[in-house]
Every structure is written in C-alpha cells, then in structure tokens.
Amino acid sequence: MKRILITGACGQLGSELTAELRNIHGNNQVIATDVSEPNSLMGEGPFEYLDVLDNRRTEAIIDQYNIETIYHLAALLSATAEKNIHTAWDLNMGGLLKILELAKEKSLKKIFWPSSIAVFGPDAPKIRTPQTAACNPATVYGISKLAGEQWCAYYYNKFGVDVRSLRYPGLIGYKSLPGGGTTDYAVDIFHKAVRGEEFICFLKKDTALPMMYMADAVKATIDLMQAPAESITIRTSYNISAISFSPGEVTTAIQNDIPEFKIRYEPDHRQQIADSWPMSIDDTPARADWGWEPSYNLQSMTDDILRELPLFWKLDTA
Ligand code: SER
C-alpha cells in the first residue's frame, strides 16, 4: 500500500493538512514527520522524528513506509527567516532540493511544496498582483521561495517529477499558535480578542495583505494535488487568493462580535517585510486550471474563529 509523507507536520498548516489527509486516506496511510513533538491536532497515526536535511533518514522513512506522495512543508517563515538568514536558506532550499532529488531517484508519484506571496517584491503591482508579475523578493524567505519555484519547474521539465505548488497568502487558523510569519498577527489577534485582552499589533492599521482561512488553504492544497496532471499548466507555483484585509479591517470584523475589543499599533521590523508584499492577488490561472474557489470572506472567517477558538482551547470566557 502506497503512503503519504508530510514534513513539517507540526506546523500551522501541517497539523491541519495531516488531519484532513488522514480523514481522506486513513490514519495509517499518512506518515507525519517533524523536528517537534507530535500534537493531537494531526489525529492518530504514524509519526517519525525527521530533520529534512538528514538525507539518509528521509530516504529510510520513504523506503520503510513505501511512500508515494510527499507534502514537504518544513521551512522557516518570513520573520524568523530574516533573523536567521543562513539557517533559513539552508533549511528552505536544502530541504526542497533533497526531497526533489529523492522524488526523482525513487520515481515518487507526486510532491507538494508551498511557495508564498513573498516571491513578489516592492516592484510588483500591489493590487491584484498577477501570476506573471515581476518576482524580485526583498526577504530571504521570498528569495528561497522564488528559487524553490524554479527548482520545482526544473525537476518537472527535466526529470518529469510531478511537483505542484501554491503561493500561499497569510494563513489564518485558530488551532495552532503563530509560527514566525509576518501575517501571523492575524492569528494572534483572535487569541487576544477571545481572552478579553488588548492586542498590540506589529503592523500599521492600514497595511492590507492577502490572507486565507485555514479551511480554504487545506481545500486548495488537496484540490491541486487531486487535479489531473494535464490540467496543471503552471509548474513554478500558482497564485491563490481568498481575502485581503488590514489590521484595521480585521479589528472591525472582530468588534462586530466583541464590541469592547481594543487594538494598539506598534509597528516593528516586520512592517518593512509587509510593505514589500502585495496587498491582494489575482489568481485567474488557479481558477481556470483546477477550479479554485475560496469559501470564506473576512466576516465569515472571523465569526467562525470567534465561535470555535474558545471551544477548541477550552477557554472559560464566561
Ligand atoms: N505567512 C507567511 C509569512 O508571513 C507568508 O507566506 O511568513
């Protein structure tokens, strides 16, 4: 029986994607790996400690479990990467290259690898940034994602490795804590809101960024991986879009449900990262090629998080 391997399975996206893949394919078919302890979010099923830079161990796990598909998510996010530029490059790039090479050698069926809106830099159009806009990233995270996209296309064109990728916007979920991204203020803000605390925001009030609710991100990933190979016309990485909002706008959405919620703005070094990114994304090719369509807007996402987060974390909000 062929199985699925996930690297970075303890991360924000990894844990929810692992849980959904286990729902679809069965718990034992999905092998979660990470350098952190497994969490309950990802459901029951096999877990292996794996540093993706350890090629021998990666290969051993692929062989042991008869892996056919890999979701390679292990990486440092933008703000953490800016503080550890060489570690970020080594992990984000080295990890991908090792996985692509193993996929080629072992003729694996499919690889998923996440790219990001961070491939765009200050010279790309800010509004509805098109798929083919100039990619001159201003962050080491963006540089690693752009180079990674090119490696994916190279391995596809040269060696026929069926590697697929999405340029995720900021992913907003309530089940995991923020993971070092610039867009992660929009995760943290909900935790403060339901606890009745003031939120100190590291971005300015009007800094709009492309965002997506985790449920949509998981759906987009699975839809892309299930699409027939011939419908995938972009082998670097697809723009995908759902919502675009600023700290001021998400605050208004929260205040619709929790009128007493308060926010204060204290922009830091992450403002510069956000300023280099698009404000919204045009995702026409993803919609045309494999039928991408998001389900959540800002208010429906906010309502869902404010309802579910206290239950999930068993908070006493009475
Ligand atoms: N959410 C990511 C970050 O902020 C962007 O891809 O690092």
Tab-separated table of C-alpha atoms and ligand atoms in Angstrom:
chain	number	residue	atom	x	y	z
A	1	MET	CA	0.000	0.000	0.000
A	2	LYS	CA	1.492	3.370	-1.037
A	3	ARG	CA	1.553	6.076	1.574
A	4	ILE	CA	1.830	9.840	2.056
A	5	LEU	CA	4.678	11.563	3.925
A	6	ILE	CA	4.328	15.039	5.448
A	7	THR	CA	7.347	17.048	6.596
A	8	GLY	CA	6.772	19.951	8.963
A	9	ALA	CA	3.599	18.177	10.117
A	10	CYS	CA	3.531	20.003	13.458
A	11	GLY	CA	3.313	23.446	11.847
A	12	GLN	CA	0.218	25.621	11.406
A	13	LEU	CA	-0.656	24.194	8.005
A	14	GLY	CA	0.984	20.796	8.590
A	15	SER	CA	-1.167	19.762	11.517
A	16	GLU	CA	-4.475	20.593	9.841
A	17	LEU	CA	-3.423	19.162	6.490
A	18	THR	CA	-2.251	15.942	8.168
A	19	ALA	CA	-5.613	15.594	9.924
A	20	GLU	CA	-7.534	16.111	6.671
A	21	LEU	CA	-5.348	13.720	4.671
A	22	ARG	CA	-5.867	11.107	7.412
A	23	ASN	CA	-9.635	11.651	7.117
A	24	ILE	CA	-9.457	11.076	3.393
A	25	HIS	CA	-6.894	8.268	3.121
A	26	GLY	CA	-6.947	6.603	6.566
A	27	ASN	CA	-4.754	7.245	9.609
A	28	ASN	CA	-2.058	4.719	8.806
A	29	GLN	CA	-1.646	5.925	5.232
A	30	VAL	CA	-0.308	9.328	6.308
A	31	ILE	CA	3.125	9.492	7.971
A	32	ALA	CA	3.617	12.732	9.899
A	33	THR	CA	7.201	13.914	10.474
A	34	ASP	CA	8.747	16.916	12.190
A	35	VAL	CA	11.574	18.015	14.486
A	36	SER	CA	8.938	18.850	17.144
A	37	GLU	CA	6.809	16.577	19.300
A	38	PRO	CA	3.615	15.344	17.599
A	39	ASN	CA	0.406	17.141	18.602
A	40	SER	CA	-3.132	15.853	18.962
A	41	LEU	CA	-4.339	18.107	16.141
A	42	MET	CA	-2.951	15.880	13.438
A	43	GLY	CA	-5.048	12.905	14.566
A	44	GLU	CA	-3.941	9.359	15.295
A	45	GLY	CA	-1.351	7.785	13.024
A	46	PRO	CA	2.341	7.133	12.469
A	47	PHE	CA	4.799	9.864	13.488
A	48	GLU	CA	8.565	9.944	12.902
A	49	TYR	CA	11.122	12.455	14.069
A	50	LEU	CA	12.709	13.855	10.890
A	51	ASP	CA	15.136	16.674	10.148
A	52	VAL	CA	14.710	17.038	6.386
A	53	LEU	CA	18.363	17.921	5.997
A	54	ASP	CA	19.174	14.358	7.092
A	55	ASN	CA	19.005	12.757	3.683
A	56	ARG	CA	19.688	9.206	4.896
A	57	ARG	CA	16.857	9.300	7.389
A	58	THR	CA	14.442	10.830	4.866
A	59	GLU	CA	15.322	8.067	2.433
A	60	ALA	CA	14.946	5.388	5.104
A	61	ILE	CA	11.464	6.668	6.029
A	62	ILE	CA	10.401	6.786	2.367
A	63	ASP	CA	11.510	3.161	1.950
A	64	GLN	CA	10.187	1.902	5.279
A	65	TYR	CA	6.683	3.239	4.678
A	66	ASN	CA	6.571	2.746	0.911
A	67	ILE	CA	5.935	6.460	0.349
A	68	GLU	CA	4.437	7.579	-2.942
A	69	THR	CA	3.496	11.226	-2.286
A	70	ILE	CA	5.242	13.879	-0.176
A	71	TYR	CA	3.871	17.149	1.196
A	72	HIS	CA	7.129	18.911	2.001
A	73	LEU	CA	6.190	21.755	4.364
A	74	ALA	CA	9.215	22.034	6.684
A	75	ALA	CA	10.552	25.616	6.456
A	76	LEU	CA	11.178	28.809	8.399
A	77	LEU	CA	8.594	31.573	7.874
A	78	SER	CA	9.403	35.143	6.871
A	79	ALA	CA	10.047	36.961	10.150
A	80	THR	CA	12.066	34.088	11.665
A	81	ALA	CA	13.993	33.720	8.423
A	82	GLU	CA	15.012	37.414	8.431
A	83	LYS	CA	16.610	36.822	11.830
A	84	ASN	CA	18.410	33.627	10.750
A	85	ILE	CA	19.142	34.179	7.088
A	86	HIS	CA	21.650	31.374	6.520
A	87	THR	CA	19.732	28.801	8.548
A	88	ALA	CA	16.601	29.786	6.605
A	89	TRP	CA	18.342	29.374	3.264
A	90	ASP	CA	19.882	26.040	4.272
A	91	LEU	CA	16.581	24.640	5.520
A	92	ASN	CA	14.186	26.115	2.971
A	93	MET	CA	16.362	25.397	-0.038
A	94	GLY	CA	18.407	22.413	1.115
A	95	GLY	CA	15.310	20.568	2.298
A	96	LEU	CA	13.485	21.077	-1.001
A	97	LEU	CA	16.452	20.026	-3.142
A	98	LYS	CA	16.877	16.826	-1.167
A	99	ILE	CA	13.180	15.958	-1.489
A	100	LEU	CA	13.153	16.699	-5.242
A	101	GLU	CA	16.217	14.539	-5.781
A	102	LEU	CA	14.724	11.641	-3.797
A	103	ALA	CA	11.482	12.036	-5.762
A	104	LYS	CA	13.460	11.709	-8.989
A	105	GLU	CA	15.571	8.760	-7.839
A	106	LYS	CA	12.644	6.831	-6.407
A	107	SER	CA	10.115	7.863	-9.090
A	108	LEU	CA	7.657	9.116	-6.462
A	109	LYS	CA	4.185	9.890	-7.740
A	110	LYS	CA	3.609	13.458	-6.551
A	111	ILE	CA	5.239	16.182	-4.467
A	112	PHE	CA	3.586	19.237	-2.924
A	113	TRP	CA	5.690	22.216	-1.902
A	114	PRO	CA	4.394	25.545	-0.554
A	115	SER	CA	5.530	28.819	-2.056
A	116	SER	CA	4.327	32.236	-0.910
A	117	ILE	CA	3.201	35.728	-1.874
A	118	ALA	CA	6.695	36.606	-0.590
A	119	VAL	CA	8.102	35.813	-4.060
A	120	PHE	CA	6.818	39.273	-5.033
A	121	GLY	CA	8.831	42.342	-4.095
A	122	PRO	CA	8.271	46.098	-3.994
A	123	ASP	CA	8.266	46.441	-7.793
A	124	ALA	CA	5.287	44.102	-8.381
A	125	PRO	CA	1.828	45.694	-8.719
A	126	LYS	CA	0.326	45.857	-5.208
A	127	ILE	CA	-3.305	45.303	-6.139
A	128	ARG	CA	-4.412	42.024	-7.720
A	129	THR	CA	-0.796	41.061	-8.378
A	130	PRO	CA	-0.894	38.855	-11.480
A	131	GLN	CA	0.619	35.368	-11.748
A	132	THR	CA	3.382	36.631	-14.008
A	133	ALA	CA	4.260	39.889	-12.215
A	134	ALA	CA	7.947	40.653	-11.619
A	135	CYS	CA	9.350	38.494	-8.823
A	136	ASN	CA	12.115	40.443	-7.104
A	137	PRO	CA	11.680	39.485	-3.446
A	138	ALA	CA	13.087	41.681	-0.685
A	139	THR	CA	13.284	38.978	2.012
A	140	VAL	CA	15.424	35.863	2.375
A	141	TYR	CA	12.193	33.900	2.765
A	142	GLY	CA	10.975	35.272	-0.585
A	143	ILE	CA	14.335	34.556	-2.228
A	144	SER	CA	14.181	30.939	-1.020
A	145	LYS	CA	10.600	30.563	-2.266
A	146	LEU	CA	11.394	32.049	-5.678
A	147	ALA	CA	14.455	29.827	-6.127
A	148	GLY	CA	12.409	26.852	-4.909
A	149	GLU	CA	9.709	27.522	-7.513
A	150	GLN	CA	12.321	27.475	-10.249
A	151	TRP	CA	13.775	24.198	-8.927
A	152	CYS	CA	10.277	22.668	-8.936
A	153	ALA	CA	9.741	23.670	-12.569
A	154	TYR	CA	13.230	22.394	-13.435
A	155	TYR	CA	12.639	18.963	-11.883
A	156	TYR	CA	9.292	18.743	-13.643
A	157	ASN	CA	10.620	19.756	-17.055
A	158	LYS	CA	13.909	17.885	-16.899
A	159	PHE	CA	13.045	14.753	-14.942
A	160	GLY	CA	9.235	14.546	-15.051
A	161	VAL	CA	8.825	14.889	-11.269
A	162	ASP	CA	5.137	15.773	-10.736
A	163	VAL	CA	5.707	18.585	-8.245
A	164	ARG	CA	2.871	21.036	-7.578
A	165	SER	CA	2.899	24.278	-5.624
A	166	LEU	CA	0.780	27.159	-4.330
A	167	ARG	CA	1.814	30.703	-3.437
A	168	TYR	CA	0.008	30.854	-0.115
A	169	PRO	CA	-1.112	34.182	1.285
A	170	GLY	CA	-1.137	34.578	5.096
A	171	LEU	CA	-2.873	31.502	6.507
A	172	ILE	CA	-5.257	32.130	9.388
A	173	GLY	CA	-6.189	29.286	11.705
A	174	TYR	CA	-7.149	29.082	15.358
A	175	LYS	CA	-5.893	25.595	16.203
A	176	SER	CA	-2.161	26.427	16.203
A	177	LEU	CA	-0.259	29.319	17.689
A	178	PRO	CA	1.546	31.807	15.399
A	179	GLY	CA	4.673	30.378	13.754
A	180	GLY	CA	7.016	33.278	12.945
A	181	GLY	CA	5.269	34.746	9.909
A	182	THR	CA	4.622	38.419	9.159
A	183	THR	CA	0.958	37.658	8.539
A	184	ASP	CA	0.725	35.865	11.898
A	185	TYR	CA	-0.524	38.992	13.687
A	186	ALA	CA	-3.867	37.954	12.198
A	187	VAL	CA	-3.660	34.644	14.081
A	188	ASP	CA	-2.572	36.168	17.379
A	189	ILE	CA	-5.244	38.888	17.288
A	190	PHE	CA	-8.042	36.316	17.685
A	191	HIS	CA	-6.409	34.700	20.723
A	192	LYS	CA	-6.211	38.106	22.421
A	193	ALA	CA	-9.762	39.031	21.419
A	194	VAL	CA	-11.377	35.923	22.928
A	195	ARG	CA	-9.335	36.330	26.123
A	196	GLY	CA	-10.593	39.893	26.503
A	197	GLU	CA	-7.058	41.300	26.157
A	198	GLU	CA	-5.866	44.328	24.203
A	199	PHE	CA	-3.858	43.400	21.098
A	200	ILE	CA	-0.587	45.166	20.295
A	201	CYS	CA	-0.155	44.962	16.533
A	202	PHE	CA	3.305	44.928	14.922
A	203	LEU	CA	1.903	46.262	11.630
A	204	LYS	CA	0.247	49.616	10.894
A	205	LYS	CA	-3.526	49.910	10.875
A	206	ASP	CA	-3.869	50.176	7.089
A	207	THR	CA	-1.361	47.504	5.977
A	208	ALA	CA	-3.502	45.258	3.786
A	209	LEU	CA	-2.142	41.799	2.960
A	210	PRO	CA	-3.530	38.773	1.102
A	211	MET	CA	-4.906	36.213	3.588
A	212	MET	CA	-6.796	32.904	3.624
A	213	TYR	CA	-8.703	30.904	6.228
A	214	MET	CA	-7.032	27.570	7.003
A	215	ALA	CA	-10.054	25.556	5.849
A	216	ASP	CA	-9.692	27.133	2.402
A	217	ALA	CA	-5.912	26.557	2.388
A	218	VAL	CA	-6.347	22.853	3.153
A	219	LYS	CA	-9.020	22.591	0.447
A	220	ALA	CA	-6.820	24.378	-2.123
A	221	THR	CA	-3.898	22.067	-1.379
A	222	ILE	CA	-5.928	18.890	-1.705
A	223	ASP	CA	-7.757	20.138	-4.822
A	224	LEU	CA	-4.441	20.942	-6.502
A	225	MET	CA	-2.994	17.539	-5.620
A	226	GLN	CA	-6.100	15.720	-6.861
A	227	ALA	CA	-6.274	17.612	-10.168
A	228	PRO	CA	-5.311	15.629	-13.283
A	229	ALA	CA	-1.681	16.306	-14.233
A	230	GLU	CA	-2.685	17.651	-17.654
A	231	SER	CA	-4.714	20.468	-16.066
A	232	ILE	CA	-1.674	21.812	-14.201
A	233	THR	CA	-0.245	24.413	-16.576
A	234	ILE	CA	1.942	26.202	-14.016
A	235	ARG	CA	4.870	24.214	-12.686
A	236	THR	CA	6.513	27.008	-10.731
A	237	SER	CA	3.690	27.859	-8.294
A	238	TYR	CA	0.081	29.081	-8.549
A	239	ASN	CA	-1.142	32.421	-7.225
A	240	ILE	CA	-4.146	31.724	-4.985
A	241	SER	CA	-6.305	34.331	-3.364
A	242	ALA	CA	-9.175	34.460	-0.889
A	243	ILE	CA	-9.375	37.590	1.283
A	244	SER	CA	-7.349	40.769	1.610
A	245	PHE	CA	-7.504	42.791	4.817
A	246	SER	CA	-5.581	45.166	7.059
A	247	PRO	CA	-5.264	45.089	10.867
A	248	GLY	CA	-7.867	47.876	10.996
A	249	GLU	CA	-10.334	45.865	8.925
A	250	VAL	CA	-9.979	42.623	10.891
A	251	THR	CA	-10.383	44.661	14.075
A	252	THR	CA	-13.710	45.992	12.788
A	253	ALA	CA	-14.807	42.444	11.920
A	254	ILE	CA	-13.890	41.281	15.455
A	255	GLN	CA	-15.626	44.291	17.035
A	256	ASN	CA	-18.826	43.329	15.196
A	257	ASP	CA	-18.836	40.290	17.509
A	258	ILE	CA	-16.850	41.646	20.502
A	259	PRO	CA	-17.505	45.435	20.628
A	260	GLU	CA	-15.144	46.014	23.590
A	261	PHE	CA	-12.094	44.575	21.766
A	262	LYS	CA	-9.151	47.037	21.647
A	263	ILE	CA	-6.027	47.230	19.485
A	264	ARG	CA	-2.874	49.389	19.674
A	265	TYR	CA	-0.385	49.765	16.826
A	266	GLU	CA	3.357	49.452	17.448
A	267	PRO	CA	4.927	48.634	14.064
A	268	ASP	CA	8.332	46.908	14.196
A	269	HIS	CA	10.809	45.402	11.690
A	270	ARG	CA	8.022	43.239	10.253
A	271	GLN	CA	6.359	46.362	8.792
A	272	GLN	CA	9.132	46.521	6.201
A	273	ILE	CA	8.524	42.897	5.193
A	274	ALA	CA	4.777	43.536	4.840
A	275	ASP	CA	5.391	46.717	2.829
A	276	SER	CA	7.362	44.715	0.259
A	277	TRP	CA	4.468	42.287	-0.376
A	278	PRO	CA	1.283	42.558	-2.482
A	279	MET	CA	-1.978	43.770	-0.920
A	280	SER	CA	-4.130	41.420	-2.981
A	281	ILE	CA	-3.553	38.668	-5.530
A	282	ASP	CA	-5.006	37.776	-8.933
A	283	ASP	CA	-5.475	34.005	-9.112
A	284	THR	CA	-7.115	33.627	-12.539
A	285	PRO	CA	-4.956	30.627	-13.669
A	286	ALA	CA	-5.722	28.603	-10.496
A	287	ARG	CA	-9.454	29.188	-11.003
A	288	ALA	CA	-9.269	28.298	-14.709
A	289	ASP	CA	-6.961	25.262	-14.459
A	290	TRP	CA	-8.286	23.334	-11.455
A	291	GLY	CA	-11.384	25.209	-10.357
A	292	TRP	CA	-10.037	27.018	-7.295
A	293	GLU	CA	-12.637	28.991	-5.354
A	294	PRO	CA	-12.454	30.083	-1.701
A	295	SER	CA	-15.402	29.675	0.654
A	296	TYR	CA	-14.707	32.241	3.393
A	297	ASN	CA	-14.708	36.035	3.443
A	298	LEU	CA	-13.371	38.210	6.274
A	299	GLN	CA	-16.564	38.269	8.343
A	300	SER	CA	-17.464	34.585	7.907
A	301	MET	CA	-13.886	33.607	8.836
A	302	THR	CA	-13.967	35.933	11.865
A	303	ASP	CA	-17.330	34.623	13.065
A	304	ASP	CA	-16.140	31.038	12.697
A	305	ILE	CA	-12.879	31.638	14.599
A	306	LEU	CA	-14.535	33.588	17.418
A	307	ARG	CA	-17.075	30.773	17.833
A	308	GLU	CA	-14.620	27.855	17.594
A	309	LEU	CA	-11.427	29.135	19.227
A	310	PRO	CA	-12.712	29.260	22.836
A	311	LEU	CA	-14.222	25.760	22.463
A	312	PHE	CA	-11.066	24.362	20.906
A	313	TRP	CA	-8.775	25.778	23.618
A	314	LYS	CA	-11.396	25.086	26.314
A	315	LEU	CA	-11.296	28.713	27.442
A	316	ASP	CA	-13.517	29.959	30.181
A	317	THR	CA	-14.866	33.092	28.527
A	318	ALA	CA	-17.969	33.483	30.696
B	1	SER	N1	2.568	33.679	6.058
B	1	SER	C1	3.886	33.796	5.548
B	1	SER	C2	4.743	34.648	6.394
B	1	SER	O1	4.263	35.644	6.878
B	1	SER	C3	3.864	34.321	4.155
B	1	SER	O2	3.911	33.269	3.262
B	1	SER	O3	5.889	34.347	6.559
